[in-house]
Coordinates of C-alpha atoms in Angstrom, one line a residue:
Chain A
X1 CA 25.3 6.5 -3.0
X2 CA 22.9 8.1 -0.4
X3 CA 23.7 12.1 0.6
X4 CA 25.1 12.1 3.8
X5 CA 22.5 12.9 5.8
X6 CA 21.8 9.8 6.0
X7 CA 24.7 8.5 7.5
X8 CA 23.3 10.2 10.7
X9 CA 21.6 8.2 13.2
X10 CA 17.4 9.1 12.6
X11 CA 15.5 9.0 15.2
X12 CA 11.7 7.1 15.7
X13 CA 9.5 9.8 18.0
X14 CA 6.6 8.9 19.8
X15 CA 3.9 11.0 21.2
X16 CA 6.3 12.1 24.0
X17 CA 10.3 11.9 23.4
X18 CA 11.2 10.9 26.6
X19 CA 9.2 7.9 26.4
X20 CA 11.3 6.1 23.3
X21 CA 13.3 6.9 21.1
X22 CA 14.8 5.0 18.5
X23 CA 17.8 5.8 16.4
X24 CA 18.9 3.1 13.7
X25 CA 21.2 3.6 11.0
X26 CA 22.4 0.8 8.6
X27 CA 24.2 2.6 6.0
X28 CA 26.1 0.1 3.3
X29 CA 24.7 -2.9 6.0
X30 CA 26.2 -2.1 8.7
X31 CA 25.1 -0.3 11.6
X32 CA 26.5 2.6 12.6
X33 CA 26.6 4.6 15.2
X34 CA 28.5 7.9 14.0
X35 CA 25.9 10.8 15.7
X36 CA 26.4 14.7 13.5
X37 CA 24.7 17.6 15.2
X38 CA 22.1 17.7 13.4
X39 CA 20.6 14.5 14.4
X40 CA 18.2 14.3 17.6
X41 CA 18.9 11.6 19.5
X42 CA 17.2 11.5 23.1
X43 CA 19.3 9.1 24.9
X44 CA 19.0 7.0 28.0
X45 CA 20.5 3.9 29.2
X46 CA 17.4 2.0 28.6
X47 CA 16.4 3.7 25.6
X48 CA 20.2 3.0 24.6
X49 CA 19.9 -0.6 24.6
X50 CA 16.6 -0.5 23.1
X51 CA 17.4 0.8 20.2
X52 CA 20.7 -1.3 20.1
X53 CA 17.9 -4.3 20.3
X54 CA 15.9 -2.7 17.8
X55 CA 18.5 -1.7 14.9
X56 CA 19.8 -5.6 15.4
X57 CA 16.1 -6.9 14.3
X58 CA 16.1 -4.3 11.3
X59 CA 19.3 -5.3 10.1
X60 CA 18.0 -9.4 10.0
X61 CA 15.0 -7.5 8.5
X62 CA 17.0 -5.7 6.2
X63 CA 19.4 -8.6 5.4
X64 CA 16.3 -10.9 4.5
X65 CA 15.7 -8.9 1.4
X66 CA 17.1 -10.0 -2.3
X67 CA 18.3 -6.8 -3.3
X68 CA 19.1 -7.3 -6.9
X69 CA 22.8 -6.4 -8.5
X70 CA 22.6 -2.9 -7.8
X71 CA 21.1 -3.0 -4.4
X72 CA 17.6 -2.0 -5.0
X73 CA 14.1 -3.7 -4.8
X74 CA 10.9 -2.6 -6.3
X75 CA 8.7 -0.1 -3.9
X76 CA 5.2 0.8 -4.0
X77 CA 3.2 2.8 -2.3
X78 CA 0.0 2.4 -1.5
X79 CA -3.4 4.6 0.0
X80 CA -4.5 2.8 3.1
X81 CA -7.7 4.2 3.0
X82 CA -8.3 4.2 -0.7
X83 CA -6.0 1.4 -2.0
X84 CA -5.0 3.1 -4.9
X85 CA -1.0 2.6 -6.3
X86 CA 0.2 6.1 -5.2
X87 CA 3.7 5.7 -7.5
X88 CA 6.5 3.1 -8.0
X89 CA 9.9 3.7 -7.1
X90 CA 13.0 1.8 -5.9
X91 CA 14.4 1.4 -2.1
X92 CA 17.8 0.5 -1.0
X93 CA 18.9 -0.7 2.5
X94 CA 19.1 2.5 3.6
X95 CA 15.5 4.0 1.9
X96 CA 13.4 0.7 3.8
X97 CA 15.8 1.3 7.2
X98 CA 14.9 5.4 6.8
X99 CA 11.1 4.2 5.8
X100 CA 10.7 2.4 9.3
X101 CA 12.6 5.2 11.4
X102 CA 10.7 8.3 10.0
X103 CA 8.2 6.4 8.4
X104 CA 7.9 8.6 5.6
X105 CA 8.3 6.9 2.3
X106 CA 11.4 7.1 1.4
X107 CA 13.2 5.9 -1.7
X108 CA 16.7 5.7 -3.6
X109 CA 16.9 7.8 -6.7
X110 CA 18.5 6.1 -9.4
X111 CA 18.9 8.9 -11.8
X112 CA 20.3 11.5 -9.0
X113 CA 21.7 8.3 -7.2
X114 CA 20.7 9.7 -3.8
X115 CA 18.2 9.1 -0.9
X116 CA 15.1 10.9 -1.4
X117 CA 11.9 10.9 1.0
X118 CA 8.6 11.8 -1.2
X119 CA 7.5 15.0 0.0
X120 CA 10.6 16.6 0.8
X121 CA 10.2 19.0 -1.7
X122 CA 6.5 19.2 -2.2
X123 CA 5.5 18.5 1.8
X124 CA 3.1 15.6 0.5
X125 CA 4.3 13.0 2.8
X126 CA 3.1 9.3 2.7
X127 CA 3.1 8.6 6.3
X128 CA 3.5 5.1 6.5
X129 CA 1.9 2.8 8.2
X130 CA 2.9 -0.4 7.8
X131 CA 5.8 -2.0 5.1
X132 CA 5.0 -5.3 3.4
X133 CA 7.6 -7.8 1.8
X134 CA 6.3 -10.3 -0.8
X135 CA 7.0 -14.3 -1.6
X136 CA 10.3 -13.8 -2.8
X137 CA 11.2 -10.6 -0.7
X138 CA 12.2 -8.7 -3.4
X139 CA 9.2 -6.1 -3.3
X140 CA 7.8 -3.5 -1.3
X141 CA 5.0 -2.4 -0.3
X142 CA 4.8 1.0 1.8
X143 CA 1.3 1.4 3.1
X144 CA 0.4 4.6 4.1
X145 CA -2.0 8.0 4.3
X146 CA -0.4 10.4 2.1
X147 CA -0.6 14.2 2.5
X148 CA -2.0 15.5 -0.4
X149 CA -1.3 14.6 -4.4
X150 CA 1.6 12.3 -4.8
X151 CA 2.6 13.0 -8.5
X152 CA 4.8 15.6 -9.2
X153 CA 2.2 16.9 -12.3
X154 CA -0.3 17.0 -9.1
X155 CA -1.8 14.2 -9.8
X156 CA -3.8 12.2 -6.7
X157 CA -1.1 8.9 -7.8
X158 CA 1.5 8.7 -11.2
X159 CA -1.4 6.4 -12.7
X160 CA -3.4 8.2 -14.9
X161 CA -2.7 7.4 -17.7
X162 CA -5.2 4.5 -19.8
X163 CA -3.6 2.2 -22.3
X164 CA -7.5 1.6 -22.9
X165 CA -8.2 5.1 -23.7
X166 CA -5.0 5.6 -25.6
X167 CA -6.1 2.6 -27.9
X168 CA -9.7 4.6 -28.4
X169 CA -7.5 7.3 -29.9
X170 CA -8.5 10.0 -27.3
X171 CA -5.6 11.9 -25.8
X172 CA -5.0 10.7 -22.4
X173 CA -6.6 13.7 -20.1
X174 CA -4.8 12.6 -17.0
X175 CA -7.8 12.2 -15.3
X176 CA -8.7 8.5 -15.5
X177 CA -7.4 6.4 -12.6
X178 CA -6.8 3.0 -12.1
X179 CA -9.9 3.4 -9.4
X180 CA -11.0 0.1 -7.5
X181 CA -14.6 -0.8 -7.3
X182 CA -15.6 1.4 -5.0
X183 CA -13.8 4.4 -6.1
X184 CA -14.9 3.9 -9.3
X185 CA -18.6 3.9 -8.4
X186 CA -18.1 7.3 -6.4
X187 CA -16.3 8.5 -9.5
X188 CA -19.6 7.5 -11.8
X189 CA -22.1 9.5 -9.0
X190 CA -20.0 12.6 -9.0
X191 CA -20.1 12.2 -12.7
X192 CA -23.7 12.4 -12.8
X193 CA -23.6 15.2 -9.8
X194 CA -21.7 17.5 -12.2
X195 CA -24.4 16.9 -15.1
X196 CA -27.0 18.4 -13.1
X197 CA -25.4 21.9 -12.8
X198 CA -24.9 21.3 -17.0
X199 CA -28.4 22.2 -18.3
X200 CA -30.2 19.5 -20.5
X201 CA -26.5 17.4 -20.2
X202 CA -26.4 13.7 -18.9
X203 CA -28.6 11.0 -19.7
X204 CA -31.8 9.8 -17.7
X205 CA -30.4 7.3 -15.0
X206 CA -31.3 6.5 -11.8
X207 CA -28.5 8.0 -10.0
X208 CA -29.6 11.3 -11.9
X209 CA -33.2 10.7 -10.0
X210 CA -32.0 9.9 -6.7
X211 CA -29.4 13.3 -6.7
X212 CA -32.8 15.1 -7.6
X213 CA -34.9 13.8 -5.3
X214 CA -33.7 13.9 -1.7
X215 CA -37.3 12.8 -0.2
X216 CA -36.8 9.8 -3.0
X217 CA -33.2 9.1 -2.2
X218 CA -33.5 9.2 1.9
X219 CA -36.5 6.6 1.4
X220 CA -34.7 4.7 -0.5
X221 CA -31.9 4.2 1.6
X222 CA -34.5 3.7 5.1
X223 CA -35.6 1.4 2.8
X224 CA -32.3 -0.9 1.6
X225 CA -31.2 -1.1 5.5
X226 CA -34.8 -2.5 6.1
X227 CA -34.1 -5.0 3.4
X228 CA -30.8 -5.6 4.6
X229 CA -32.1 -6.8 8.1
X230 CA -34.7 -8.6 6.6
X231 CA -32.3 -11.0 4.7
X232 CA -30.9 -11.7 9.0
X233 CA -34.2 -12.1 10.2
X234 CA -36.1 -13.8 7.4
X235 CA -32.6 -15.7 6.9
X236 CA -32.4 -15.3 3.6
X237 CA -29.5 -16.5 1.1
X238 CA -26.3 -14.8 1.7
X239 CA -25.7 -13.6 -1.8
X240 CA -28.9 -12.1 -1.2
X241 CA -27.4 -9.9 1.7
X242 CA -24.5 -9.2 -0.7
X243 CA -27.1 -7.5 -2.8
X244 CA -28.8 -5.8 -0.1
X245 CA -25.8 -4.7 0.8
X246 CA -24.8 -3.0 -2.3
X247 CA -27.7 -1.4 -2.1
X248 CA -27.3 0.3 1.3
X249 CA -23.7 1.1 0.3
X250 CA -24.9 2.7 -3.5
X251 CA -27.7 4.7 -1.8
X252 CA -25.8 6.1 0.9
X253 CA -23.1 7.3 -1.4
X254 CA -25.3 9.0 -3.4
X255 CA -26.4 11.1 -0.3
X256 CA -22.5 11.3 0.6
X257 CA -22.1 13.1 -3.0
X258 CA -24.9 15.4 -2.5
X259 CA -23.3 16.7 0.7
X260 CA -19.5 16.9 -1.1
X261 CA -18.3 14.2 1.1
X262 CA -15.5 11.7 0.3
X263 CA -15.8 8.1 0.2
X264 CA -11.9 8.4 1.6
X265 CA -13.0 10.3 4.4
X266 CA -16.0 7.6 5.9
X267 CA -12.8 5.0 5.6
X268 CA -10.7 7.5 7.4
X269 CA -13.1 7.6 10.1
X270 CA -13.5 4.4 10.0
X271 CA -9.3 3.5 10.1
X272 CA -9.0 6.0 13.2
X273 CA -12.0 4.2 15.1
X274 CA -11.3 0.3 14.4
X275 CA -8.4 -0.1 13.1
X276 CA -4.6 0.1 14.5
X277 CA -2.3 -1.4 12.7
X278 CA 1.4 -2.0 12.7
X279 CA 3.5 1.0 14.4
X280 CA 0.2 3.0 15.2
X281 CA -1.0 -0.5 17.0
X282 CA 2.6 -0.9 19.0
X283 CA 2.6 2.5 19.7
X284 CA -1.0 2.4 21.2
X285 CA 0.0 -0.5 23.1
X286 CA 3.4 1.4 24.8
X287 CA 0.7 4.5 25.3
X288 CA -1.6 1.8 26.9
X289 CA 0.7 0.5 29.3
Chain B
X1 CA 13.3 -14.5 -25.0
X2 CA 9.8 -15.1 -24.9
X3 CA 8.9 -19.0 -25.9
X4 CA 7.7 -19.6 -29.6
X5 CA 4.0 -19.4 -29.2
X6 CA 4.0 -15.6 -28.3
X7 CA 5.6 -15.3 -32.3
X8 CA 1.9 -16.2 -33.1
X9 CA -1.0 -13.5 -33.9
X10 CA -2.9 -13.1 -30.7
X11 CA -6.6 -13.0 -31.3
X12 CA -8.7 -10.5 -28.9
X13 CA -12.0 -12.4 -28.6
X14 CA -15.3 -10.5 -27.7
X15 CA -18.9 -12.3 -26.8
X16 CA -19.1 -12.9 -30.6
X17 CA -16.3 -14.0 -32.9
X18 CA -17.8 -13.0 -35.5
X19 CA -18.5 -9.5 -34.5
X20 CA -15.0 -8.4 -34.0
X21 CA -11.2 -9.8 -33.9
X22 CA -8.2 -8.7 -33.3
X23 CA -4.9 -9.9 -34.2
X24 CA -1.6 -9.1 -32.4
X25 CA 1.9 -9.4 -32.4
X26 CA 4.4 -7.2 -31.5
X27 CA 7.7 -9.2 -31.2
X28 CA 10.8 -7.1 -30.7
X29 CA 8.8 -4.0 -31.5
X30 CA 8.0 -5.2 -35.2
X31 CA 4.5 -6.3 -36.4
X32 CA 4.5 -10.2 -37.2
X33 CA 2.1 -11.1 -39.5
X34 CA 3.3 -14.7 -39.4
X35 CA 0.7 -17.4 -38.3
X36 CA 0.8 -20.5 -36.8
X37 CA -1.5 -23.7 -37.3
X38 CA -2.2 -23.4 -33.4
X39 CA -3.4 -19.7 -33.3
X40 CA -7.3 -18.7 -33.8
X41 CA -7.8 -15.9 -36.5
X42 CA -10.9 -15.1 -37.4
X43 CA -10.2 -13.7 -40.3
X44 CA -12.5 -11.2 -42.7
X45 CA -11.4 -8.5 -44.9
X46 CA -12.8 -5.4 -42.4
X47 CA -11.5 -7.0 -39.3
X48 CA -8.1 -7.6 -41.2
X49 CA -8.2 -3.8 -41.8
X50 CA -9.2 -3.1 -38.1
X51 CA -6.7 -5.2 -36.9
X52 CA -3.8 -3.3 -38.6
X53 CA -5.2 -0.4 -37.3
X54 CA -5.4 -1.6 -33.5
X55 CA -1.6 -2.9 -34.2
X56 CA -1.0 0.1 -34.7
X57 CA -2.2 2.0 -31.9
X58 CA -0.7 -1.1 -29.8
X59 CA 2.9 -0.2 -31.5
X60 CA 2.4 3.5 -30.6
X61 CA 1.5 3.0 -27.0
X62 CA 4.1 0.1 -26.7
X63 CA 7.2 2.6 -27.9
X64 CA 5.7 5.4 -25.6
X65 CA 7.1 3.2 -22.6
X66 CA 10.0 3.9 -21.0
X67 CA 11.5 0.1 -20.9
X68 CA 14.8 0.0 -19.0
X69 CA 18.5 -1.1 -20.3
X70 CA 17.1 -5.1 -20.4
X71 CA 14.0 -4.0 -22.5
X72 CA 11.9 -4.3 -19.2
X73 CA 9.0 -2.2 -17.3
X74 CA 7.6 -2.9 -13.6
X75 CA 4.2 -4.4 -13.6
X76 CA 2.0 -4.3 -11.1
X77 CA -1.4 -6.7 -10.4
X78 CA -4.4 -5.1 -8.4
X79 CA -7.4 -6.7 -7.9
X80 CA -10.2 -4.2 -8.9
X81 CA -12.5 -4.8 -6.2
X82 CA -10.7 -4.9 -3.0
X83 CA -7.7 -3.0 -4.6
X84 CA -4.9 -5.4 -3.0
X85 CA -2.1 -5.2 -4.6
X86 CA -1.6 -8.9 -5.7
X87 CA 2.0 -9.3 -7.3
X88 CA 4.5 -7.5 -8.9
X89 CA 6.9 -8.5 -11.8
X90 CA 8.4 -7.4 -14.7
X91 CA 6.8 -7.0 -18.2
X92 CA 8.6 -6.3 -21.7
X93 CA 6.7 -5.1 -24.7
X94 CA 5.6 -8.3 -25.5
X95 CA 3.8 -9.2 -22.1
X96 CA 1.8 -6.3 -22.1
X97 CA 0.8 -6.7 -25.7
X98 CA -0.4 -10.1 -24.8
X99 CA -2.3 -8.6 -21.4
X100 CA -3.6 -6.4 -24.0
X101 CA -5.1 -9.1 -26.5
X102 CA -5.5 -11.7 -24.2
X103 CA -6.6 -9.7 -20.8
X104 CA -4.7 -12.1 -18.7
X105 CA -1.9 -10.4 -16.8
X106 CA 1.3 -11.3 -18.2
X107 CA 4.7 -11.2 -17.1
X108 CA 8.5 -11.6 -18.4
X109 CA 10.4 -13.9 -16.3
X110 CA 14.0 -12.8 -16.1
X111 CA 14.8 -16.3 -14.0
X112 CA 13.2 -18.0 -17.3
X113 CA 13.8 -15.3 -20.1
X114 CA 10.2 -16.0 -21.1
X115 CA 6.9 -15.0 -20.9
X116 CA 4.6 -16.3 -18.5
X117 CA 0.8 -15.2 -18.3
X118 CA 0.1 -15.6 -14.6
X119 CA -2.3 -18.8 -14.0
X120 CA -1.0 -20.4 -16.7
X121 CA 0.2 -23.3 -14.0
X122 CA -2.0 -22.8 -11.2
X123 CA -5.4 -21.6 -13.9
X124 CA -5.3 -18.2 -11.7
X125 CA -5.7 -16.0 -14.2
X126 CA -5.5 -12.3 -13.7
X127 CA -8.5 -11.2 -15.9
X128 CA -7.4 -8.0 -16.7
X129 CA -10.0 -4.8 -16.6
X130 CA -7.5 -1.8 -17.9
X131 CA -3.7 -1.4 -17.6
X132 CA -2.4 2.1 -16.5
X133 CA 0.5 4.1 -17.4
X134 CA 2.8 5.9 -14.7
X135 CA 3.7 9.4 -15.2
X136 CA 7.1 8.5 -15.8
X137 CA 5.7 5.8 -18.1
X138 CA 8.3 3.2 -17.3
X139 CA 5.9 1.5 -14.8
X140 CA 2.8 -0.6 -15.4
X141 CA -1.0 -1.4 -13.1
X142 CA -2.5 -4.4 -14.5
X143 CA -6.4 -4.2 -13.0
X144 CA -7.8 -6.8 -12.9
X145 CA -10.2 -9.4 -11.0
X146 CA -8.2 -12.8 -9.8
X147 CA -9.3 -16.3 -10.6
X148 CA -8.0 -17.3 -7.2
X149 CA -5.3 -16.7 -4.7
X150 CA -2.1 -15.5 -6.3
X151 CA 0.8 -16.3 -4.5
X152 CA 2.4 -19.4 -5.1
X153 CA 2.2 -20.1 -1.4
X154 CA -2.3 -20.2 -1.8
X155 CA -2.1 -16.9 -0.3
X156 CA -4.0 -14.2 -1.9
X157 CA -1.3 -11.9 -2.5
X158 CA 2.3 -12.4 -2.8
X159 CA 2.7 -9.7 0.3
X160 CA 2.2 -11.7 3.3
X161 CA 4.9 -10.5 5.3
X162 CA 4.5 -7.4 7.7
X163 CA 7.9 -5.5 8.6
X164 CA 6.5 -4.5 12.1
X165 CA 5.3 -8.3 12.9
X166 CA 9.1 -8.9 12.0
X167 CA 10.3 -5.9 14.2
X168 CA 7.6 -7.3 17.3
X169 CA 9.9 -10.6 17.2
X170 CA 7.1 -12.3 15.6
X171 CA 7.3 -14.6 13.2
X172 CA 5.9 -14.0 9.6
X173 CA 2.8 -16.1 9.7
X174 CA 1.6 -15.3 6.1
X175 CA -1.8 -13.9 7.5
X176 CA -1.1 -10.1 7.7
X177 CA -1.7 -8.6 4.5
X178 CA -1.3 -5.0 3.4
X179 CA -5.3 -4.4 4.1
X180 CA -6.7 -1.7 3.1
X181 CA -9.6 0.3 5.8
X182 CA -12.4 -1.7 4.0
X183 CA -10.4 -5.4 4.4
X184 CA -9.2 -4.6 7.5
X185 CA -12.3 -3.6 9.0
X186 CA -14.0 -6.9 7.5
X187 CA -10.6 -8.7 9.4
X188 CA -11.0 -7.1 12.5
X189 CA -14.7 -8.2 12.6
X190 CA -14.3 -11.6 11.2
X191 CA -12.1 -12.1 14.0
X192 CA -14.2 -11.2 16.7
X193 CA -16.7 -13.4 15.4
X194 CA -13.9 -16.0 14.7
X195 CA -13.6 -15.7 18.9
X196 CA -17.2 -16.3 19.6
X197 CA -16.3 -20.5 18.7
X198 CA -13.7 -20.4 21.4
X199 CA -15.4 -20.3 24.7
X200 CA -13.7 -17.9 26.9
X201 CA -11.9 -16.4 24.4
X202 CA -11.9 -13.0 23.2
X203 CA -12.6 -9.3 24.7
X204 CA -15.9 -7.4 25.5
X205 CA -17.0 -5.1 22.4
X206 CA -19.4 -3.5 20.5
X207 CA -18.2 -5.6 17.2
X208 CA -19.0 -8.8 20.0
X209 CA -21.9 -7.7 21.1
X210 CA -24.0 -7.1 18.0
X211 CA -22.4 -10.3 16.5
X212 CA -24.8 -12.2 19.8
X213 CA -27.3 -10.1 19.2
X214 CA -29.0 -10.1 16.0
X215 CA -32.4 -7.8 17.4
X216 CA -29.4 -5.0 18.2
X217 CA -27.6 -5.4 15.2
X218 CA -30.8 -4.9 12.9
X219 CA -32.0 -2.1 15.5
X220 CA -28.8 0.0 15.0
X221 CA -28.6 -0.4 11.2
X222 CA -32.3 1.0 10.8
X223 CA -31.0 3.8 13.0
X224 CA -27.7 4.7 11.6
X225 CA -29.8 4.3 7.9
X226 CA -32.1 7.0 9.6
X227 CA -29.5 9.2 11.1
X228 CA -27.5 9.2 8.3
X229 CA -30.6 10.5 5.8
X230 CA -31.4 13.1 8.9
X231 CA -28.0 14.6 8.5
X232 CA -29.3 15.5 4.5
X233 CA -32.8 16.4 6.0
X234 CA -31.9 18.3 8.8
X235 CA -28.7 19.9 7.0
X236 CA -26.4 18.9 9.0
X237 CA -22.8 19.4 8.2
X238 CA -20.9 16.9 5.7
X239 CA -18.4 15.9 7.8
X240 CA -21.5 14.5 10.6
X241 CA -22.6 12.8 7.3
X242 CA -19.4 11.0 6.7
X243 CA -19.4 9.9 10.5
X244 CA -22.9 8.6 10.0
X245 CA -21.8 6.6 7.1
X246 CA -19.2 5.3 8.4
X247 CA -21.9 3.7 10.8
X248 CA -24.1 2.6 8.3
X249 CA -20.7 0.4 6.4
X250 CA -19.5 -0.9 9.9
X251 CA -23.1 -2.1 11.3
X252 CA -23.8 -3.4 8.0
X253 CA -20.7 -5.1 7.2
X254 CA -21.1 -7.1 11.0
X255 CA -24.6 -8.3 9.8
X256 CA -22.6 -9.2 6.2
X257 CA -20.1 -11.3 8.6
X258 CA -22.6 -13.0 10.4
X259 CA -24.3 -14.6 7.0
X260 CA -20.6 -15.5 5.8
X261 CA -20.9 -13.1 3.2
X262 CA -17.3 -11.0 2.0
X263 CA -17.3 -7.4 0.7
X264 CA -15.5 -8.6 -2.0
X265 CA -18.6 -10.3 -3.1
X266 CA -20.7 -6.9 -2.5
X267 CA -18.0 -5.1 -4.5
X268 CA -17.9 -6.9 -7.4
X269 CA -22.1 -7.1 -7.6
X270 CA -21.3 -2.9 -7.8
X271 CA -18.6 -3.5 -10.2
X272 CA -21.2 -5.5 -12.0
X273 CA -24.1 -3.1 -11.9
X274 CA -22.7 0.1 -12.2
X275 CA -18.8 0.7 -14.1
X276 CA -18.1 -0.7 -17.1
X277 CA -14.1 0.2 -17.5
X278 CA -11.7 -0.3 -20.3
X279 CA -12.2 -3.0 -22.3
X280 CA -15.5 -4.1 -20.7
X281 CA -17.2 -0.3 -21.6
X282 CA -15.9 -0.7 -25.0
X283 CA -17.6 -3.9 -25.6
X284 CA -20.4 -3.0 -24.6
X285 CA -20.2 0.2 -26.5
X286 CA -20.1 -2.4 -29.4
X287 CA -22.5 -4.5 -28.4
X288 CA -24.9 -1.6 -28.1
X289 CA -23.6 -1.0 -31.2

């Protein structure tokens, strides 16, 4: 069972305290409102009933999950910004209730048969973001930004290991990912970077040319935006834009590779300007008035 | 137990039967040589040979997973373009060797003590790209590209149901997915433009504005396209790079929206183009002989 920490109330902080706070606690289902020491809990009346309203809707949230025979459902967590499967673990009532109060993923140990939050030990927190039941409601998933490496061999996510390349005999290297399109295609143009400082290593391609040729590559890329716009204001065939727009999105990450950036770090950018979702959202909303 | 036609050999089928064929079956961890009337072998003294080899390999990697006490291992579906996360259930050794010969995600239903490839109803198939090991090795990434949605429901992933919406008092409407930055960029915009058929609906912004203005939209993709190559040119700092970028994606992915085109689409024209992965890079490793 979980260490006793978490019998505790846990507090949800916002920007400031004194605006809310939220403590919940739903150890073994029920709620409970012991308080140790070493909990924080800023109270008001308000505030007080808030959180009563608040633990109630966890608890229906909680109760609406088929835990299997030992209490535990299937939780994955995932990179917001990157998509990649970070790890796999298993959650408990108490794991998903301490997920959406610190929202740190948080999981139930099955070997040590305790609570444990990833990052406790290593600091590489996945700050969650938003938690996602399935169909049947017997899996997670915890969607998050996570700190640095999430696998404990330091390892960006557990997944590194390729039944492909373990069937073409080579020893798996830990380094090949189960990397999404896009990913993938960064992956290929920092390939080819890394050839260049290798003299007479890697094979002719055009990546290769455009890495070598910034005058070339910055053309290019005026170029495919042109092209782009064209396919508006000519109005050509959609799957034509599609193409154009692989294009633009190839070329420019070319010239994101030559100046070391990340892929993860335009969609971070991105994420912080557009997009608000689930607790960040409310919480924008409360700061908003 | 898995249903009599996974006793069969399995055949692994490339673009030319002749060229190469690979026979399966690993049924309670022995190799089954047995063959049935309705399973296609093609059958040659060489590809015999090479297909005890692969069984082999298959056997090795198959025992190097850590299955649980019911002979089971968590297995995940991600789609390889957008990277959502599509469904998750359980696989024993037999599923995955049948993912593995057959490169449709399979599963072990523990309702139906059977096998079940997913789309085998529904013709959804999971067309699987590569399948990755954790570090633990006792959980399982098919990745793969869908046929079609993959709930049950129509939706296009099983995870449809958003803990916050719950905790905002809303009710699950099965249309807010775990997105990642990329989807739920294309979201966000899709709505706004979903907003300009409702008269008097929706809020002043930027996204709105270029989606009226097509003279704008093309203006500011030509000049984000510029800016971005001036921050190589000039030598601007990589982080002014990323921001620039991330200007280039949003602007171009409005103009995508507006011709009903999906990044999905753009992703898998990249996929297409430029990464060959797992079993597809091996093919054509073949092919090229």
């Amino acid at each position: 069972m979980a260490s006793s920490q978490f019998h505790c109330l846990q507090s949800v902080r916002v920007s400031s305290p004194s605006r809310l706070s939220i403590s919940t606690s739903f150890y073994h289902g029920r709620v409970n409102f012991k308080r140790k020491s070493n909990c924080l809990v800023y109270a008001s009346t308000n505030n007080f009933n808030r959180d009563l309203h608040l633990q109630s809707k966890v608890k229906t949230v909680l109760d609406s999950v088929k835990w299997d025979d030992k209490g535990l459902a299937v939780a994955i967590a995932q990179n917001v910004d990157t998509g990649a499967i970070l790890m796999q673990g298993f959650a408990n009532r108490e794991a998903v209730a301490t997920t959406i109060s610190s929202r740190k993923a948080t999981f139930y140990s099955r070997s040590r048969s305790a609570l444990w939050t990833k990052g406790e030990t290593s600091n590489n927190f996945i700050n969650v973001h938003d938690i996602f039941l399935d169909c049947d409601r017997d899996s997670i998933i915890y969607l998050g930004k996570p700190d640095g490496p999430t696998c404990h061999t330091g390892a960006e996510t557990c997944y590194y290991t390729s039944v492909i390349d373990l069937l073409e005999d080579q020893q798996s290297r830990g380094d090949k990912f189960p990397l999404t399109t896009l990913n993938s295609l960064e992956s290929t143009i920092a390939k080819r970077k890394g050839e260049l400082e290798v003299p007479q290593s890697g094979k002719p391609s055009w990546t290769r040319r455009l890495l070598l040729d910034e005058k070339l590559l910055c053309s290019k890329i005026r170029e495919e935006a042109d092209e782009l716009c064209r396919t508006l204001e000519e109005n050509e065939d959609k799957s034509r834009t599609a193409s154009e727009m692989g294009d633009v999105l190839y070329h420019s990450m070319v010239l994101l590779a030559l100046k070391d950036g990340k892929m993860e770090d335009v969609l971070e950018i991105l994420r912080r300007r557009f997009s608000q979702s689930g607790i960040e959202e409310k919480r924008s909303r409360k700061t908003q008035g």
